[in-house]
Short mmCIF file of C-alpha atoms in Angstrom, two decimals:
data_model
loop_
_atom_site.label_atom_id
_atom_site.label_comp_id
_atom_site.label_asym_id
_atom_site.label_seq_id
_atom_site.Cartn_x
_atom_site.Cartn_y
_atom_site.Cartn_z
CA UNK W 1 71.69 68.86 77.98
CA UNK W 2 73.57 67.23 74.99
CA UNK W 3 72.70 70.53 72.82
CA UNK W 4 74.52 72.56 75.57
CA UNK W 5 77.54 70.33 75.99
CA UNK W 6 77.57 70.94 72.42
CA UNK W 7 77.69 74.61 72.68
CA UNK W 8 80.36 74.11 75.26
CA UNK W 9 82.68 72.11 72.65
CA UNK W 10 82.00 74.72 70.28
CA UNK W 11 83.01 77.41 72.19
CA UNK W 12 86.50 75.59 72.81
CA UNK W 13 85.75 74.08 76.48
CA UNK W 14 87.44 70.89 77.06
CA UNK W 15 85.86 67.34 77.27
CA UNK W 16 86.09 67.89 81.07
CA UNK W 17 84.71 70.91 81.19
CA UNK W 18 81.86 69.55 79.73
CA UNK W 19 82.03 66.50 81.88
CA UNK W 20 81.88 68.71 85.41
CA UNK W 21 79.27 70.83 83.34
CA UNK W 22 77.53 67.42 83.00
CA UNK W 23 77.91 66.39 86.45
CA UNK W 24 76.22 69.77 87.89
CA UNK W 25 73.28 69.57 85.91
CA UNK W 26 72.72 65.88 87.04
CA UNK W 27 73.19 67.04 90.21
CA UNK W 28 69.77 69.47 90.29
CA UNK W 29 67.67 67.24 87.62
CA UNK W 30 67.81 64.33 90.28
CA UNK W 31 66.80 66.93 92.43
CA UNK W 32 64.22 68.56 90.78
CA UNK W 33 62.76 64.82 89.88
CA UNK W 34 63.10 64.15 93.95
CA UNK W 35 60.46 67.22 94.56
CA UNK W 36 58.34 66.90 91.65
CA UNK W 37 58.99 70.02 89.87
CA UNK W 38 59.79 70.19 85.96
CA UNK W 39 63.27 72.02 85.17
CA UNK W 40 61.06 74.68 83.27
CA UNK W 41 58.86 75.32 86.37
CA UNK W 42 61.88 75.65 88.91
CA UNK W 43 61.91 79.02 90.78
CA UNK W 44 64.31 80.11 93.20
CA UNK W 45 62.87 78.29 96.10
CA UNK W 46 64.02 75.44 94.41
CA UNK W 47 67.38 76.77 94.25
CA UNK W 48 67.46 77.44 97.85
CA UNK W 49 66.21 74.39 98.83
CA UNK W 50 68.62 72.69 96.54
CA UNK W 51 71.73 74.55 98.11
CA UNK W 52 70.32 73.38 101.74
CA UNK W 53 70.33 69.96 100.53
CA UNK W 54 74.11 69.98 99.13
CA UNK W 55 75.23 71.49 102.69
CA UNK W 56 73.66 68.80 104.63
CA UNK W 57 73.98 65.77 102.31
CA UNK W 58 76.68 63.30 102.04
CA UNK W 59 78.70 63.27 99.17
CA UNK W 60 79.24 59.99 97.37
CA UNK W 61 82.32 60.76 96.29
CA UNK W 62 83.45 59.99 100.03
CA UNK W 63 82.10 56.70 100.13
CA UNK W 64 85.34 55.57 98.58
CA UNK W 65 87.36 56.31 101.66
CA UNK W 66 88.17 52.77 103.42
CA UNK W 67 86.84 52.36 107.19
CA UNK W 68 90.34 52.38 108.41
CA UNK W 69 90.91 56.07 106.89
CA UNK W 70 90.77 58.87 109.40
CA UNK W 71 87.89 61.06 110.40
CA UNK W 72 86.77 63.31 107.63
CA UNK W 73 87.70 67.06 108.58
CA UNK W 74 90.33 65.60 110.50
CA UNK W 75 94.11 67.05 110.54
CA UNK W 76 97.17 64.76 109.14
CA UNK W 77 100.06 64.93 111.86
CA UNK W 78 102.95 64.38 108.97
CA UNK W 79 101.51 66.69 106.27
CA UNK W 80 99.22 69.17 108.34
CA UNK W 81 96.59 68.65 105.59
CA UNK W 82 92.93 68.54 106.58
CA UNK W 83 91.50 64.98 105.12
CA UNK W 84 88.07 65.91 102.80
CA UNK W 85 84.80 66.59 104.45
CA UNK W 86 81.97 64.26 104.32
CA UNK W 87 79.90 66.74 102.40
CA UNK W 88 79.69 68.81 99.59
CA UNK W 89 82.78 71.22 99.94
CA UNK W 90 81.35 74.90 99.06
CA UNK W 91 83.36 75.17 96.10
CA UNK W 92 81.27 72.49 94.57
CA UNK W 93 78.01 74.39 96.03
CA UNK W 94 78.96 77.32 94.07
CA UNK W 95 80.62 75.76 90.91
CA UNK W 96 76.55 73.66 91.01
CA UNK W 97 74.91 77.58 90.81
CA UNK W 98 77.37 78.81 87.79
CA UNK W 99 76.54 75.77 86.25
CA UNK W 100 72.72 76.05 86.61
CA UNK W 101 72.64 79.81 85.90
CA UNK W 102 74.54 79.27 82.66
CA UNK W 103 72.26 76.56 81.43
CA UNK W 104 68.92 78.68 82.20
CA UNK W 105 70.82 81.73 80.28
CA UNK W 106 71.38 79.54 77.49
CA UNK W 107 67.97 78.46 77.33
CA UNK W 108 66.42 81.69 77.61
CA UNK W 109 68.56 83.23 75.13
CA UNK W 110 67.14 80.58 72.28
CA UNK W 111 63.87 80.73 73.75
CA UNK W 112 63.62 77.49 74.82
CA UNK W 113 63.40 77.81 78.51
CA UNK W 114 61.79 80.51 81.13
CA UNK W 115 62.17 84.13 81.23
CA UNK W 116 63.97 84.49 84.37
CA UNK W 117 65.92 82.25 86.01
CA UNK W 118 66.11 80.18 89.30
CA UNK W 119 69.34 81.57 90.60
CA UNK W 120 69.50 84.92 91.28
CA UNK W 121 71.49 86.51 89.47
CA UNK W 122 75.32 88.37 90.22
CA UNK W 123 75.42 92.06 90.27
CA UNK W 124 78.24 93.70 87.34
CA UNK W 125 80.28 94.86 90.12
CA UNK W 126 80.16 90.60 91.29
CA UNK W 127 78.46 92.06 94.12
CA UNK W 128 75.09 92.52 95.72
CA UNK W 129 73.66 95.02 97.81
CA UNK W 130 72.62 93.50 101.65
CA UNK W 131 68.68 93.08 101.89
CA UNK W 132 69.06 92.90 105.45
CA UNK W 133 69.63 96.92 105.96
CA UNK W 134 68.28 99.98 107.89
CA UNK W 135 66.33 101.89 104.99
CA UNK W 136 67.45 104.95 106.83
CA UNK W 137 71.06 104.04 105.76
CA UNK W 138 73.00 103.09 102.28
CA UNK W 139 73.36 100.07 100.93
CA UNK W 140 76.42 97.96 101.26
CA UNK W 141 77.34 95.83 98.90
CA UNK W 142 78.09 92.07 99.84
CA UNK W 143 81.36 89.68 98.24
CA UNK W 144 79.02 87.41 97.59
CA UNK W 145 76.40 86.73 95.56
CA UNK W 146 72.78 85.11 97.10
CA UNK W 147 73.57 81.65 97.70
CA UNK W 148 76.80 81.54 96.88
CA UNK W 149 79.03 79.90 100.20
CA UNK W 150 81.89 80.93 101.94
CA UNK W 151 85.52 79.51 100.19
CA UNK W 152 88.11 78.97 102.96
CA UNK W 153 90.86 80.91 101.85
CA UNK W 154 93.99 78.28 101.85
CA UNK W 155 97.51 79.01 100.93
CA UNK W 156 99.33 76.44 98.92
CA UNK W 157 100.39 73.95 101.42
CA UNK W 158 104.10 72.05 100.57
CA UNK W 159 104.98 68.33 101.22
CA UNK W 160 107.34 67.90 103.80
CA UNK W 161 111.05 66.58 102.98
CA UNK W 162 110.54 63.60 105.60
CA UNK W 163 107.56 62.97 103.78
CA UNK W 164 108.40 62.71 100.55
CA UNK W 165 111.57 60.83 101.15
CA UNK W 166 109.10 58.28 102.51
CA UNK W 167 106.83 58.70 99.40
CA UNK W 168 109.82 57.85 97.37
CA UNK W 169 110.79 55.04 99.29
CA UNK W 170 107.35 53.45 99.02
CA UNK W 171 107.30 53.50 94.99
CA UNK W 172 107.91 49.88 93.89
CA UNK W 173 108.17 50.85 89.89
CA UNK W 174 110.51 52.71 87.56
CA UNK W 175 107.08 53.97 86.07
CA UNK W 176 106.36 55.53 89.11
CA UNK W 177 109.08 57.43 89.79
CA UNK W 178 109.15 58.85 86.73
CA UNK W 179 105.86 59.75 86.96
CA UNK W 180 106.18 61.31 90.52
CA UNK W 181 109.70 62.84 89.56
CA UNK W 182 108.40 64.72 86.34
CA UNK W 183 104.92 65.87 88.77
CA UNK W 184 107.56 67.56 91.40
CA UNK W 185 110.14 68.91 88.61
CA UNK W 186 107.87 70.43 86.06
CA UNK W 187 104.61 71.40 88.02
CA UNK W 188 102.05 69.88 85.25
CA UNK W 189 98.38 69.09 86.66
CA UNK W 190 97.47 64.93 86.82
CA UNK W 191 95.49 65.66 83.21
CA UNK W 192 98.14 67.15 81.61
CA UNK W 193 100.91 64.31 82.32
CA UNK W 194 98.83 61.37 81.84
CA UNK W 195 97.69 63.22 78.07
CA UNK W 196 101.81 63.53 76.87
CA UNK W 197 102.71 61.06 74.09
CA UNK W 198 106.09 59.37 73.40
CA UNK W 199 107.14 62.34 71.64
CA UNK W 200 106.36 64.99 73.96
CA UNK W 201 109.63 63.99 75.87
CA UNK W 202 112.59 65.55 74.83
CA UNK W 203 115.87 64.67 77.52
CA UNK W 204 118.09 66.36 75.89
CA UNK W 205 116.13 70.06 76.42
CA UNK W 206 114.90 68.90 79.74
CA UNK W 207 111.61 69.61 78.62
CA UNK W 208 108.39 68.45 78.50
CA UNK W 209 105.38 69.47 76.41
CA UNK W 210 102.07 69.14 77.33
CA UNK W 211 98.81 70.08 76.47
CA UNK W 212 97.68 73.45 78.67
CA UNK W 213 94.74 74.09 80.47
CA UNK W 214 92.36 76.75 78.94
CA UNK W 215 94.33 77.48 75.85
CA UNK W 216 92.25 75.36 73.42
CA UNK W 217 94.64 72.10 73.81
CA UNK W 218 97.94 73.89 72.51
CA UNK W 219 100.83 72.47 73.68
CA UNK W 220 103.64 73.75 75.54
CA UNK W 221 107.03 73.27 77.37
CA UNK W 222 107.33 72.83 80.81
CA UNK W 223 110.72 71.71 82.50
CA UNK W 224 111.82 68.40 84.22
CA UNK W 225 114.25 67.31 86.24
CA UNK W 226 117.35 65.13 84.77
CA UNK W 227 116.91 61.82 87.44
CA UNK W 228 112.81 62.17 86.45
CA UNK W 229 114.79 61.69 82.77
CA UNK W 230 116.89 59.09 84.44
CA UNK W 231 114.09 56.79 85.54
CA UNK W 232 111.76 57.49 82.19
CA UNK W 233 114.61 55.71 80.26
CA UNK W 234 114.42 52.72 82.98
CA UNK W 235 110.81 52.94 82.49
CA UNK W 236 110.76 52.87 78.66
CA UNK W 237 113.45 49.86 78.46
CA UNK W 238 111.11 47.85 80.78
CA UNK W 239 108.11 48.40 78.64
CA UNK W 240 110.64 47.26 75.53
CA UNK W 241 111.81 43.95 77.47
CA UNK W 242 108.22 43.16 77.84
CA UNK W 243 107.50 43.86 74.17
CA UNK W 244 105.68 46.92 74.01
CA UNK W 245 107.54 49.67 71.86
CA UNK W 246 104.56 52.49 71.77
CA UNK W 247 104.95 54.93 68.89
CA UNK W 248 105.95 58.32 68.84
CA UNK W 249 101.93 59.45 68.84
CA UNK W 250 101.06 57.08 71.22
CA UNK W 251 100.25 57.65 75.17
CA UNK W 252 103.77 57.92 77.26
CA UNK W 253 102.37 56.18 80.25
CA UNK W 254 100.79 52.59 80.41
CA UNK W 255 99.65 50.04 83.08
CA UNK W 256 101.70 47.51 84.42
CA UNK W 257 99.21 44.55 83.89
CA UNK W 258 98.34 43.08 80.59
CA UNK W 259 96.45 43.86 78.59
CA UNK W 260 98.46 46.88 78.97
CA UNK W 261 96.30 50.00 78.67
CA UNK W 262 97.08 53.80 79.17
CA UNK W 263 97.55 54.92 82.60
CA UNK W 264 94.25 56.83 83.70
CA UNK W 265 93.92 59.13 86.41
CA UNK W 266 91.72 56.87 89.00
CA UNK W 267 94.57 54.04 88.43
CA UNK W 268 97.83 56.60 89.64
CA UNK W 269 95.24 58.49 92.47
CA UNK W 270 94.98 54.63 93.33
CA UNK W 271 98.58 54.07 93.57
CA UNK W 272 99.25 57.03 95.61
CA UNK W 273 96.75 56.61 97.78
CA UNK W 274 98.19 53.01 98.95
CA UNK W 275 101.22 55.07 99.48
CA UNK W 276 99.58 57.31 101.47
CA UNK W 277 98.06 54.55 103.60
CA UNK W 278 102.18 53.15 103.99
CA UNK W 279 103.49 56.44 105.01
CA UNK W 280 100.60 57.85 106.88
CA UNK W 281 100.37 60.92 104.68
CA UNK W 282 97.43 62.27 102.39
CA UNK W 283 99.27 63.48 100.00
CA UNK W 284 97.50 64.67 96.42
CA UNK W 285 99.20 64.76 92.89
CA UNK W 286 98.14 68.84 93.02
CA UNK W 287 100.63 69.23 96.29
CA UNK W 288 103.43 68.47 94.15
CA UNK W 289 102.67 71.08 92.28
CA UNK W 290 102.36 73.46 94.90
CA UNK W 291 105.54 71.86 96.35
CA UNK W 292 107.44 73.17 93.12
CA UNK W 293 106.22 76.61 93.46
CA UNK W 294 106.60 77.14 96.85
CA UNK W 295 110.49 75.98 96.42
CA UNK W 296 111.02 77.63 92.98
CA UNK W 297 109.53 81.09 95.43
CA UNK W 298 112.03 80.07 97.75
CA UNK W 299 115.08 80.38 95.63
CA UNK W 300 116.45 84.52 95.82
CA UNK W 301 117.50 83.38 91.63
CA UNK W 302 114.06 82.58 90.53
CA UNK W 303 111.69 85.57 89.84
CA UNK W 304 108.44 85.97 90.21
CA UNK W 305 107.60 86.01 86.59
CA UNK W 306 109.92 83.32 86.21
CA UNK W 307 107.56 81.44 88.66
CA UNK W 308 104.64 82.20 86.30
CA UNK W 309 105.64 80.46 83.38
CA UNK W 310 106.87 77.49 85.42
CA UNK W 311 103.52 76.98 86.40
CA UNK W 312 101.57 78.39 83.66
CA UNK W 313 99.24 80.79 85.11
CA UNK W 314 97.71 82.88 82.98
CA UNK W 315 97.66 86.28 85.63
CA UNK W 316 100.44 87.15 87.86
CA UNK W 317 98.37 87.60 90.83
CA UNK W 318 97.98 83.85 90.76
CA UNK W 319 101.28 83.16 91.10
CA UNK W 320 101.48 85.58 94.17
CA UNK W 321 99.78 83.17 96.61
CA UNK W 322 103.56 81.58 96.47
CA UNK W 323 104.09 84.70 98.73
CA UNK W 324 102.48 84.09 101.42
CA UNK W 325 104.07 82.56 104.32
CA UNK W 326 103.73 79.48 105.08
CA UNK W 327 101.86 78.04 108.38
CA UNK W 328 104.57 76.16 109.43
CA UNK W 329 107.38 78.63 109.07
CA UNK W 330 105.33 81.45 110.75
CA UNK W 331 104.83 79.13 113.69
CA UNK W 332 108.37 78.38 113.63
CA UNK W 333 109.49 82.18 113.63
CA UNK W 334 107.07 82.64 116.43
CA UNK W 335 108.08 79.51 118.82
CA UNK W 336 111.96 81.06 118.19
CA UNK W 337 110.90 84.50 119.54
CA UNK W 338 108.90 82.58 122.54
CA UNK W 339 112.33 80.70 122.72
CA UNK W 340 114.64 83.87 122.30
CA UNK W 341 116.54 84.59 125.37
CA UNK W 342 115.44 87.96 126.95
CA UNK W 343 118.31 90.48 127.42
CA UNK W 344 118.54 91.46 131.25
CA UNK W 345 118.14 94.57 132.11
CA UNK W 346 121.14 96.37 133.57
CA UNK W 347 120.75 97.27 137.49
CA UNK W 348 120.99 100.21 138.75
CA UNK W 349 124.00 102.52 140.11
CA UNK W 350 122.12 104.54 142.16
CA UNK W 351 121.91 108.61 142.17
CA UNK W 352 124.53 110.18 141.66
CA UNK W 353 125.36 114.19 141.30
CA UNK W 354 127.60 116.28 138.98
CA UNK W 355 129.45 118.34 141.09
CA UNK W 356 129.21 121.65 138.61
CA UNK W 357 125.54 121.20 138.43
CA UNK W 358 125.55 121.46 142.68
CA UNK W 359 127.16 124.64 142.58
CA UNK W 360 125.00 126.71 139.81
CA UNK W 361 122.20 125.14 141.97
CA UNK W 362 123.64 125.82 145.78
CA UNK W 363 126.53 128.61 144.66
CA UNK W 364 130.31 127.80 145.15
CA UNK W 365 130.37 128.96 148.70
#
């Protein structure tokens, strides 16, 4: 596993890649260990049986949530966000089989593994034809591969106004508001924030650099609103009164406590979700992103392209999920037309009978 995370470093994946990539393959060794079978003996019954495990096993991931949270797979009234399953989400099911298939390709290829490998494998096309047929008729090819489950398909969902006045509201720290400011105004993922150094700011562009996903850590601009500027100076002079002056190459954001150390995600998904518990919300750093987009789509000036580079997506037709109408509005649209007065019809006159027409019909006399 360490030679393949190796590999994976090589090949210019980043430390969390290699980390989830890690994660998977712990994932089916602890299984394979739980049924007795060596990793080189595993056949695809394994892999089925493996996949039936993840849908009905708990995750431990959840185990975090507090008893007073709500019901897993439950709705939130103020953001109409569905809270996390108890499970394994099928996104995680599926990300599990890349993860296996790619380490029993790897393995094969240098010979140090089996011949064929546990998880069937994809068709070119990224489809497979339907075993389950009449013989007498063609195949039809499936969407997805054996194994792989079905992905709820769900728009970007935007924070509320209400609710993020009351997020704002519940932030106690000029560090904080920064931090949330700069997530709504420039659209950067939690990793990519939390990785800027004291230099990356620059106020007077109103830009922020940070380091990209999947282009091989390069760094690049992203804007930011002036008040997220605003409180980053009130930030940075607080940090000075207490005697900490970082360096230009050193991490932007810090703890509050000392020994002051740099900010890490688990300590700011910790802060929010104490918020969250305030407000009544389950809000994630990622729906400020989406928040961004779906307003930047919103505004008749801002392109579509312009959208793009705002949030960094590397095809188009990523960016043109912002299209799609939201839940709330199309309900909205719909309760108007429910809501619409109905024009009334106008009543009727009764007959009535040109008098020219009566005498082609009847004759003059």
């Amino acid at each position: 596993m360490l030679f393949r995370s190796r590999e994976l470093l090589a090949c210019g994946n980043s430390p969390a890649s290699c980390r989830s990539y890690g994660y998977g393959l712990l994932r089916w060794f602890r299984f394979l260990t739980s049924v007795g079978v060596l990793w080189g003996r595993a056949s695809r019954a394994e892999t089925r049986d493996f996949v039936l495990w993840l849908r009905a096993a708990h995750n431990p991931a959840r185990d975090r949530r507090r008893p007073s949270a709500p019901a897993a797979g439950s709705v939130n009234p103020r953001t109409g966000k569905p809270y996390l399953q108890a499970g394994y989400a099928p996104a995680t099911i599926n990300h599990a089989l890349s993860v296996i298939a790619a380490f029993y390709d790897f393995h094969s290829q240098i010979g140090q593994g089996p011949m064929v490998s546990p998880v069937p494998p994809r068709s070119r096309s990224g489809r497979r034809p339907n075993a389950h047929h009449n013989p007498l008729e063609p195949f039809h090819l499936s969407r997805r591969g054996i194994y792989r489950q079905k992905q709820p398909d769900r728009p970007p969902r935007a924070v509320p106004d209400d609710v993020l006045d009351d997020l704002f509201g519940q932030v106690g720290c000029n560090r904080d508001r920064a931090l949330f400011s700069m997530f709504l105004s420039s659209g950067t993922r939690a990793a990519e924030l939390l990785g800027m150094t004291v230099a990356d700011a620059h106020p007077g562009d109103g830009r922020i650099y940070v380091r990209t996903k999947g282009l091989g850590g390069a760094k690049e601009a992203c804007p930011a609103a002036p008040e997220a500027f605003a409180w980053l100076a009130l930030y940075l002079g607080e940090l000075a009164d207490a005697g900490h002056r970082p360096e230009p190459d050193e991490p932007l954001w810090w703890t509050r406590r000392h020994p002051l150390r740099p900010l890490t995600y688990p300590a700011l998904r910790a802060v929010l979700t104490r918020i969250n518990e305030r407000i009544g919300a389950n809000i994630s750093l990622h729906d400020l992103r989406h928040t961004l987009g779906l307003r930047l789509i919103s505004d008749p000036e801002v392109t579509l392209v312009d959208v793009q580079q705002v949030m960094r997506h590397r095809q188009i037709t990523t960016t043109g999920v912002y299209l799609r109408p939201r839940a709330d509005e199309v309900i909205a649209k719909v309760h108007e037309h429910y809501t619409r007065p109905k024009p009334q019809p106008r009543p009727l006159d009764g007959w009535s009978y040109d008098l020219r027409d009566l005498a082609d019909v009847f004759g003059s006399g």
